[in-house]
């Protein structure tokens, strides 16, 4: 019997009314972190999009906090490593598809705080033969090595389909192909079971989603799903809007499960994207046709949606314009768990946004800039290092952009032509780059 269950039973047997504290008072908050794949901010109605249907995420936005300026790395593995370790990539990124097994992740930290840990979805952190070759023979991390006690994952050491007829690896039962089923549904099933088992004890559930990454293909509810053969690998952006809505449906299942179990007020749910939208996707957004820019370093490659939902703690309908970087998640989650971020060993790259969650009128220290060291060692992407805020951007090679008037970076500027405010910002960014070197 779990300790909390034993406590309740003793109280009932002893007939001590009023001595049973609330669940929220008994334990640290539960944490569910949902990491959507290839989803830029411009896709969601919470940011002003009018062509997609996301009622569950709209509910999160209406009942929680929308972060206007959250930024990721431009590509998936760099983002995942940064998120899980709270460190800039130049400190610990060993290669695409790899998480250094020597790194301490947020799951390790939260286990030390007494949390049960679970991950379901896309792994892609152990590495395949090609990824290890590119990394000079280095090998990544298995889920248990990264701190997760329970898992159901696509692409640990085998590939296969992530969507229809998925090939998944599950703790305890190993590798299995699920004919006729849909991977994202199976991930959500597993997370729901985990949450049910742990309700009453603190848990950390990490959901690195497969959606909305390509291949863009039929999904449950689309007319051609039953007849679709994933071996033929359709990749048609016409399926993207439906995949966005299906992703939203799964988020809704998680929100509903937490409410059903009566733990919503003691559970923080965070939703964030891992990088910009796929380049094959064109989105109508506020009068513009925006092509996704995954893999590239302008705003459409790094600017991602971020929502926080925690009834009774995060103010409903609040919007936060402060900068957020993926390194900020680890110190935030630790502060949620009761551990002070300044207790972390240095260097500390992230800044906890926990005070911003609990106080919508927060006026304390916030992130002044975002630093990005981007060298993915994958594809044809150019390695770039840069610093930016909501107004200005400076690349290590000297390129300068005025983001207020040139968000997509089409017109580089000369330092001498900047006004006093611009020059001050660029001088600050140069100091940041020098410090990082």
C-alpha positions as a Python dict, from the first residue, in 0.01 Angstrom:
ca = {
    (1, 'X'): (0, 0, 0),
    (2, 'X'): (128, 351, -88),
    (3, 'X'): (223, 578, 203),
    (4, 'X'): (-53, 827, 125),
    (5, 'X'): (-314, 550, 104),
    (6, 'X'): (-198, 410, 441),
    (7, 'X'): (-224, 757, 596),
    (8, 'X'): (-583, 801, 476),
    (9, 'X'): (-680, 454, 604),
    (10, 'X'): (-535, 519, 950),
    (11, 'X'): (-718, 850, 975),
    (12, 'X'): (-1047, 681, 887),
    (13, 'X'): (-992, 394, 1133),
    (14, 'X'): (-898, 632, 1412),
    (15, 'X'): (-1197, 854, 1335),
    (16, 'X'): (-997, 1175, 1325),
    (17, 'X'): (-1202, 1422, 1120),
    (18, 'X'): (-1036, 1728, 978),
    (19, 'X'): (-684, 1588, 1014),
    (20, 'X'): (-646, 1472, 655),
    (21, 'X'): (-461, 1750, 473),
    (22, 'X'): (-543, 1831, 114),
    (23, 'X'): (-353, 1651, -159),
    (24, 'X'): (-188, 1977, -255),
    (25, 'X'): (-54, 2024, 96),
    (26, 'X'): (72, 1666, 121),
    (27, 'X'): (302, 1641, -178),
    (28, 'X'): (498, 1845, -432),
    (29, 'X'): (310, 1931, -750),
    (30, 'X'): (297, 1678, -1031),
    (31, 'X'): (458, 1785, -1358),
    (32, 'X'): (354, 1696, -1713),
    (33, 'X'): (580, 1835, -1987),
    (34, 'X'): (448, 1803, -2343),
    (35, 'X'): (704, 1869, -2619),
    (36, 'X'): (540, 1897, -2962),
    (37, 'X'): (749, 1808, -3267),
    (38, 'X'): (801, 2064, -3546),
    (39, 'X'): (539, 2313, -3432),
    (40, 'X'): (603, 2684, -3464),
    (41, 'X'): (398, 2941, -3275),
    (42, 'X'): (225, 3062, -3593),
    (43, 'X'): (28, 2734, -3619),
    (44, 'X'): (-182, 2776, -3304),
    (45, 'X'): (-503, 2979, -3262),
    (46, 'X'): (-372, 3085, -2918),
    (47, 'X'): (-129, 3308, -3112),
    (48, 'X'): (-379, 3435, -3367),
    (49, 'X'): (-398, 3155, -3625),
    (50, 'X'): (-746, 3115, -3775),
    (51, 'X'): (-706, 2810, -4000),
    (52, 'X'): (-635, 2534, -3744),
    (53, 'X'): (-865, 2372, -3487),
    (54, 'X'): (-711, 2323, -3141),
    (55, 'X'): (-990, 2334, -2879),
    (56, 'X'): (-783, 2165, -2605),
    (57, 'X'): (-488, 2400, -2642),
    (58, 'X'): (-735, 2688, -2660),
    (59, 'X'): (-869, 2562, -2326),
    (60, 'X'): (-516, 2558, -2184),
    (61, 'X'): (-463, 2913, -2306),
    (62, 'X'): (-795, 3038, -2165),
    (63, 'X'): (-738, 2865, -1831),
    (64, 'X'): (-366, 2932, -1801),
    (65, 'X'): (-74, 3133, -1935),
    (66, 'X'): (38, 3192, -2295),
    (67, 'X'): (406, 3274, -2338),
    (68, 'X'): (450, 3510, -2631),
    (69, 'X'): (829, 3484, -2667),
    (70, 'X'): (942, 3126, -2606),
    (71, 'X'): (1233, 3006, -2817),
    (72, 'X'): (1387, 2668, -2893),
    (73, 'X'): (1681, 2553, -3102),
    (74, 'X'): (1604, 2533, -3476),
    (75, 'X'): (1626, 2150, -3484),
    (76, 'X'): (1501, 1863, -3269),
    (77, 'X'): (1801, 1692, -3102),
    (78, 'X'): (1974, 2019, -3011),
    (79, 'X'): (1646, 2130, -2852),
    (80, 'X'): (1593, 1803, -2663),
    (81, 'X'): (1943, 1799, -2519),
    (82, 'X'): (1912, 2163, -2417),
    (83, 'X'): (1571, 2109, -2257),
    (84, 'X'): (1662, 1797, -2062),
    (85, 'X'): (1999, 1918, -1928),
    (86, 'X'): (1938, 2292, -1887),
    (87, 'X'): (2265, 2368, -2069),
    (88, 'X'): (2362, 2549, -2387),
    (89, 'X'): (2465, 2311, -2662),
    (90, 'X'): (2832, 2407, -2668),
    (91, 'X'): (2863, 2256, -2320),
    (92, 'X'): (2725, 1908, -2386),
    (93, 'X'): (2597, 1844, -2740),
    (94, 'X'): (2786, 1542, -2879),
    (95, 'X'): (2596, 1477, -3202),
    (96, 'X'): (2260, 1458, -3371),
    (97, 'X'): (2036, 1189, -3222),
    (98, 'X'): (2254, 1157, -2913),
    (99, 'X'): (2223, 1256, -2548),
    (100, 'X'): (2555, 1231, -2364),
    (101, 'X'): (2509, 951, -2105),
    (102, 'X'): (2727, 1148, -1864),
    (103, 'X'): (2472, 1429, -1846),
    (104, 'X'): (2230, 1471, -1556),
    (105, 'X'): (1879, 1534, -1686),
    (106, 'X'): (1567, 1687, -1535),
    (107, 'X'): (1442, 1331, -1476),
    (108, 'X'): (1749, 1253, -1263),
    (109, 'X'): (1698, 1568, -1059),
    (110, 'X'): (1327, 1507, -1007),
    (111, 'X'): (1387, 1145, -903),
    (112, 'X'): (1614, 1282, -629),
    (113, 'X'): (1316, 1494, -522),
    (114, 'X'): (1102, 1183, -486),
    (115, 'X'): (923, 1191, -822),
    (116, 'X'): (828, 885, -1025),
    (117, 'X'): (942, 945, -1383),
    (118, 'X'): (793, 842, -1716),
    (119, 'X'): (858, 926, -2082),
    (120, 'X'): (642, 834, -2380),
    (121, 'X'): (679, 942, -2742),
    (122, 'X'): (982, 1012, -2957),
    (123, 'X'): (1323, 927, -2806),
    (124, 'X'): (1592, 964, -3076),
    (125, 'X'): (1867, 1014, -2815),
    (126, 'X'): (2053, 681, -2827),
    (127, 'X'): (2172, 712, -3185),
    (128, 'X'): (2182, 490, -3492),
    (129, 'X'): (2493, 375, -3677),
    (130, 'X'): (2512, 686, -3898),
    (131, 'X'): (2461, 927, -3610),
    (132, 'X'): (2731, 755, -3404),
    (133, 'X'): (2967, 765, -3700),
    (134, 'X'): (2914, 1141, -3741),
    (135, 'X'): (2977, 1182, -3367),
    (136, 'X'): (3312, 1005, -3384),
    (137, 'X'): (3186, 678, -3238),
    (138, 'X'): (3005, 829, -2942),
    (139, 'X'): (2688, 660, -2813),
    (140, 'X'): (2386, 834, -2665),
    (141, 'X'): (2157, 749, -2374),
    (142, 'X'): (1891, 484, -2320),
    (143, 'X'): (1579, 610, -2139),
    (144, 'X'): (1669, 452, -1804),
    (145, 'X'): (2019, 600, -1827),
    (146, 'X'): (1850, 940, -1869),
    (147, 'X'): (1649, 896, -1548),
    (148, 'X'): (1317, 751, -1665),
    (149, 'X'): (1172, 456, -1474),
    (150, 'X'): (885, 393, -1718),
    (151, 'X'): (878, 441, -2094),
    (152, 'X'): (706, 367, -2423),
    (153, 'X'): (910, 512, -2707),
    (154, 'X'): (962, 528, -3078),
    (155, 'X'): (1321, 515, -3209),
    (156, 'X'): (1526, 403, -2913),
    (157, 'X'): (1760, 177, -3111),
    (158, 'X'): (1518, 72, -3391),
    (159, 'X'): (1332, 290, -3638),
    (160, 'X'): (1005, 168, -3795),
    (161, 'X'): (686, 374, -3816),
    (162, 'X'): (594, 629, -3550),
    (163, 'X'): (234, 665, -3671),
    (164, 'X'): (27, 379, -3820),
    (165, 'X'): (160, 27, -3741),
    (166, 'X'): (421, 175, -3505),
    (167, 'X'): (733, -5, -3385),
    (168, 'X'): (766, 90, -3018),
    (169, 'X'): (982, -10, -2724),
    (170, 'X'): (807, -35, -2386),
    (171, 'X'): (958, -88, -2042),
    (172, 'X'): (903, -449, -1943),
    (173, 'X'): (771, -578, -2275),
    (174, 'X'): (1045, -467, -2514),
    (175, 'X'): (1015, -396, -2887),
    (176, 'X'): (677, -456, -3047),
    (177, 'X'): (497, -366, -3368),
    (178, 'X'): (135, -259, -3313),
    (179, 'X'): (-39, -347, -3640),
    (180, 'X'): (-339, -132, -3726),
    (181, 'X'): (-282, 104, -3433),
    (182, 'X'): (-159, 463, -3414),
    (183, 'X'): (160, 549, -3227),
    (184, 'X'): (44, 880, -3074),
    (185, 'X'): (-262, 705, -2928),
    (186, 'X'): (-43, 436, -2772),
    (187, 'X'): (189, 696, -2618),
    (188, 'X'): (-109, 874, -2465),
    (189, 'X'): (-256, 546, -2336),
    (190, 'X'): (71, 471, -2161),
    (191, 'X'): (92, 817, -2004),
    (192, 'X'): (-267, 797, -1882),
    (193, 'X'): (-196, 459, -1719),
    (194, 'X'): (116, 602, -1553),
    (195, 'X'): (-73, 903, -1418),
    (196, 'X'): (-348, 677, -1282),
    (197, 'X'): (-95, 454, -1105),
    (198, 'X'): (89, 749, -953),
    (199, 'X'): (-204, 969, -854),
    (200, 'X'): (-146, 1044, -486),
    (201, 'X'): (233, 1043, -523),
    (202, 'X'): (441, 1304, -709),
    (203, 'X'): (520, 1222, -1070),
    (204, 'X'): (700, 1369, -1370),
    (205, 'X'): (554, 1267, -1708),
    (206, 'X'): (749, 1377, -2015),
    (207, 'X'): (568, 1355, -2348),
    (208, 'X'): (801, 1428, -2644),
    (209, 'X'): (528, 1391, -2905),
    (210, 'X'): (570, 1237, -3249),
    (211, 'X'): (312, 1481, -3389),
    (212, 'X'): (334, 1702, -3592),
    (213, 'X'): (659, 1582, -3755),
    (214, 'X'): (653, 1448, -4108),
    (215, 'X'): (569, 1214, -4276),
    (216, 'X'): (236, 1391, -4321),
    (217, 'X'): (5, 1094, -4358),
    (218, 'X'): (-346, 969, -4273),
    (219, 'X'): (-445, 966, -3908),
    (220, 'X'): (-738, 802, -3724),
    (221, 'X'): (-1059, 965, -3836),
    (222, 'X'): (-930, 1058, -4181),
    (223, 'X'): (-1115, 871, -4458),
    (224, 'X'): (-806, 690, -4589),
    (225, 'X'): (-655, 578, -4256),
    (226, 'X'): (-789, 221, -4264),
    (227, 'X'): (-655, 150, -4612),
    (228, 'X'): (-328, 338, -4573),
    (229, 'X'): (-6, 134, -4590),
    (230, 'X'): (273, 320, -4404),
    (231, 'X'): (535, 122, -4598),
    (232, 'X'): (443, 339, -4898),
    (233, 'X'): (530, 649, -4692),
    (234, 'X'): (295, 922, -4804),
    (235, 'X'): (424, 1268, -4711),
    (236, 'X'): (159, 1520, -4813),
    (237, 'X'): (118, 1854, -4626),
    (238, 'X'): (-259, 1833, -4688),
    (239, 'X'): (-266, 1609, -4379),
    (240, 'X'): (-90, 1863, -4159),
    (241, 'X'): (-401, 2050, -4033),
    (242, 'X'): (-564, 1723, -3931),
    (243, 'X'): (-245, 1611, -3756),
    (244, 'X'): (-242, 1938, -3563),
    (245, 'X'): (-600, 1876, -3451),
    (246, 'X'): (-520, 1516, -3357),
    (247, 'X'): (-224, 1635, -3151),
    (248, 'X'): (-462, 1872, -2977),
    (249, 'X'): (-704, 1587, -2909),
    (250, 'X'): (-428, 1395, -2725),
    (251, 'X'): (-342, 1700, -2515),
    (252, 'X'): (-711, 1716, -2425),
    (253, 'X'): (-705, 1354, -2311),
    (254, 'X'): (-424, 1431, -2070),
    (255, 'X'): (-597, 1741, -1931),
    (256, 'X'): (-919, 1542, -1886),
    (257, 'X'): (-741, 1251, -1715),
    (258, 'X'): (-581, 1481, -1458),
    (259, 'X'): (-919, 1643, -1389),
    (260, 'X'): (-1092, 1305, -1366),
    (261, 'X'): (-842, 1190, -1102),
    (262, 'X'): (-899, 1505, -897),
    (263, 'X'): (-537, 1619, -916),
    (264, 'X'): (-567, 1912, -1158),
    (265, 'X'): (-494, 2173, -890),
    (266, 'X'): (-176, 1990, -796),
    (267, 'X'): (-51, 1930, -1149),
    (268, 'X'): (145, 2170, -1368),
    (269, 'X'): (101, 2097, -1739),
    (270, 'X'): (345, 2265, -1977),
    (271, 'X'): (316, 2256, -2356),
    (272, 'X'): (602, 2376, -2578),
    (273, 'X'): (731, 2319, -2933),
    (274, 'X'): (1078, 2183, -3010),
    (275, 'X'): (1152, 2402, -3314),
    (276, 'X'): (983, 2575, -3604),
    (277, 'X'): (733, 2420, -3841),
    (278, 'X'): (839, 2193, -4131),
    (279, 'X'): (943, 2384, -4442),
    (280, 'X'): (684, 2200, -4652),
    (281, 'X'): (407, 2365, -4452),
    (282, 'X'): (276, 2712, -4541),
    (283, 'X'): (53, 2875, -4278),
    (284, 'X'): (-182, 3172, -4316),
    (285, 'X'): (-110, 3390, -4015),
    (286, 'X'): (-232, 3745, -3955),
    (287, 'X'): (-253, 3826, -4323),
    (288, 'X'): (76, 3660, -4419),
    (289, 'X'): (164, 3330, -4584),
    (290, 'X'): (446, 3196, -4364),
    (291, 'X'): (656, 2899, -4468),
    (292, 'X'): (787, 2692, -4179),
    (293, 'X'): (1159, 2733, -4125),
    (294, 'X'): (1263, 2431, -3921),
    (295, 'X'): (1641, 2394, -3917),
    (296, 'X'): (1712, 2761, -3985),
    (297, 'X'): (1789, 3038, -3741),
    (298, 'X'): (1537, 3315, -3802),
    (299, 'X'): (1221, 3365, -3595),
    (300, 'X'): (1026, 3098, -3783),
    (301, 'X'): (1294, 2843, -3694),
    (302, 'X'): (1312, 2913, -3320),
    (303, 'X'): (989, 3083, -3206),
    (304, 'X'): (764, 2816, -3055),
    (305, 'X'): (431, 2800, -2872),
    (306, 'X'): (440, 2764, -2495),
    (307, 'X'): (142, 2726, -2262),
    (308, 'X'): (123, 2668, -1886),
    (309, 'X'): (-186, 2522, -1721),
    (310, 'X'): (-221, 2483, -1345),
    (311, 'X'): (-571, 2560, -1210),
    (312, 'X'): (-564, 2766, -895),
    (313, 'X'): (-198, 2863, -939),
    (314, 'X'): (-149, 2998, -1292),
    (315, 'X'): (-386, 3287, -1360),
    (316, 'X'): (-649, 3212, -1623),
    (317, 'X'): (-618, 3399, -1950),
    (318, 'X'): (-278, 3547, -1868),
    (319, 'X'): (-22, 3633, -2135),
    (320, 'X'): (350, 3660, -2070),
    (321, 'X'): (576, 3860, -2302),
    (322, 'X'): (907, 3774, -2133),
    (323, 'X'): (1174, 3576, -2316),
    (324, 'X'): (1190, 3205, -2239),
    (325, 'X'): (1468, 2970, -2347),
    (326, 'X'): (1469, 2588, -2324),
    (327, 'X'): (1747, 2600, -2064),
    (328, 'X'): (1494, 2766, -1833),
    (329, 'X'): (1282, 2452, -1794),
    (330, 'X'): (1517, 2250, -1573),
    (331, 'X'): (1556, 2513, -1298),
    (332, 'X'): (1183, 2589, -1322),
    (333, 'X'): (1078, 2227, -1274),
    (334, 'X'): (1318, 2187, -986),
    (335, 'X'): (1176, 2495, -819),
    (336, 'X'): (827, 2352, -868),
    (337, 'X'): (951, 2038, -690),
    (338, 'X'): (1079, 2242, -395),
    (339, 'X'): (1449, 2257, -482),
    (340, 'X'): (1603, 2602, -516),
    (341, 'X'): (1768, 2660, -855),
    (342, 'X'): (2075, 2816, -693),
    (343, 'X'): (2146, 2472, -544),
    (344, 'X'): (2232, 2345, -893),
    (345, 'X'): (2601, 2303, -979),
    (346, 'X'): (2737, 2562, -1220),
    (347, 'X'): (2740, 2682, -1485),
    (348, 'X'): (2370, 2762, -1470),
    (349, 'X'): (2241, 2865, -1811),
    (350, 'X'): (1869, 2864, -1734),
    (351, 'X'): (1657, 3110, -1537),
    (352, 'X'): (1357, 2970, -1350),
    (353, 'X'): (1026, 3109, -1470),
    (354, 'X'): (843, 2953, -1172),
    (355, 'X'): (782, 3297, -1011),
    (356, 'X'): (618, 3408, -1337),
    (357, 'X'): (378, 3113, -1319),
    (358, 'X'): (266, 3184, -967),
    (359, 'X'): (242, 3564, -1003),
    (360, 'X'): (96, 3702, -1326),
    (361, 'X'): (204, 4050, -1212),
    (362, 'X'): (563, 3939, -1148),
    (363, 'X'): (815, 4222, -1186),
    (364, 'X'): (1134, 4047, -1071),
    (365, 'X'): (1436, 3936, -1277),
    (366, 'X'): (1364, 3787, -1619),
    (367, 'X'): (1570, 3676, -1916),
    (368, 'X'): (1719, 3973, -2104),
    (369, 'X'): (1841, 3778, -2409),
    (370, 'X'): (1851, 3435, -2567),
    (371, 'X'): (2186, 3277, -2660),
    (372, 'X'): (2205, 3005, -2923),
    (373, 'X'): (2503, 2789, -3021),
    (374, 'X'): (2372, 2592, -3316),
    (375, 'X'): (2590, 2325, -3474),
    (376, 'X'): (2359, 2026, -3532),
    (377, 'X'): (2605, 1805, -3726),
    (378, 'X'): (2312, 1694, -3940),
    (379, 'X'): (2175, 1787, -4279),
    (380, 'X'): (2302, 2087, -4469),
    (381, 'X'): (2248, 2335, -4189),
    (382, 'X'): (2509, 2602, -4131),
    (383, 'X'): (2661, 2626, -3783),
    (384, 'X'): (2573, 2963, -3630),
    (385, 'X'): (2607, 3130, -3293),
    (386, 'X'): (2392, 3429, -3205),
    (387, 'X'): (2223, 3636, -2934),
    (388, 'X'): (1888, 3814, -2956),
    (389, 'X'): (1598, 3969, -2773),
    (390, 'X'): (1263, 4084, -2911),
    (391, 'X'): (1417, 4388, -3081),
    (392, 'X'): (1769, 4302, -3201),
    (393, 'X'): (1975, 4004, -3313),
    (394, 'X'): (2351, 3966, -3347),
    (395, 'X'): (2537, 3678, -3508),
    (396, 'X'): (2896, 3591, -3417),
    (397, 'X'): (2997, 3658, -3778),
    (398, 'X'): (2886, 4020, -3738),
    (399, 'X'): (2538, 4012, -3895),
    (400, 'X'): (2289, 4246, -3726),
    (401, 'X'): (1911, 4253, -3765),
    (402, 'X'): (1639, 4486, -3641),
    (403, 'X'): (1372, 4231, -3547),
    (404, 'X'): (1108, 4498, -3495),
    (405, 'X'): (1114, 4580, -3866),
    (406, 'X'): (1277, 4272, -4020),
    (407, 'X'): (1168, 3968, -3824),
    (408, 'X'): (1263, 3725, -4102),
    (409, 'X'): (1613, 3871, -4134),
    (410, 'X'): (1622, 3986, -4495),
    (411, 'X'): (1819, 4310, -4445),
    (412, 'X'): (2145, 4291, -4243),
    (413, 'X'): (2252, 4624, -4091),
    (414, 'X'): (2584, 4797, -4027),
    (415, 'X'): (2663, 4875, -3666),
    (416, 'X'): (2746, 5236, -3758),
    (417, 'X'): (2394, 5287, -3896),
    (418, 'X'): (2219, 5186, -3571),
    (419, 'X'): (2062, 5430, -3331),
    (420, 'X'): (2187, 5457, -2973),
    (421, 'X'): (1946, 5191, -2847),
    (422, 'X'): (2054, 4946, -3116),
    (423, 'X'): (2423, 5004, -3053),
    (424, 'X'): (2375, 4948, -2682),
    (425, 'X'): (2195, 4619, -2746),
    (426, 'X'): (2461, 4491, -2987),
    (427, 'X'): (2742, 4583, -2746),
    (428, 'X'): (2565, 4378, -2481),
    (429, 'X'): (2528, 4084, -2718),
    (430, 'X'): (2897, 4100, -2809),
    (431, 'X'): (2981, 4073, -2441),
    (432, 'X'): (2754, 3771, -2409),
    (433, 'X'): (2929, 3597, -2697),
    (434, 'X'): (3269, 3676, -2551),
    (435, 'X'): (3157, 3537, -2215),
    (436, 'X'): (3027, 3216, -2374),
    (437, 'X'): (3355, 3157, -2556),
}
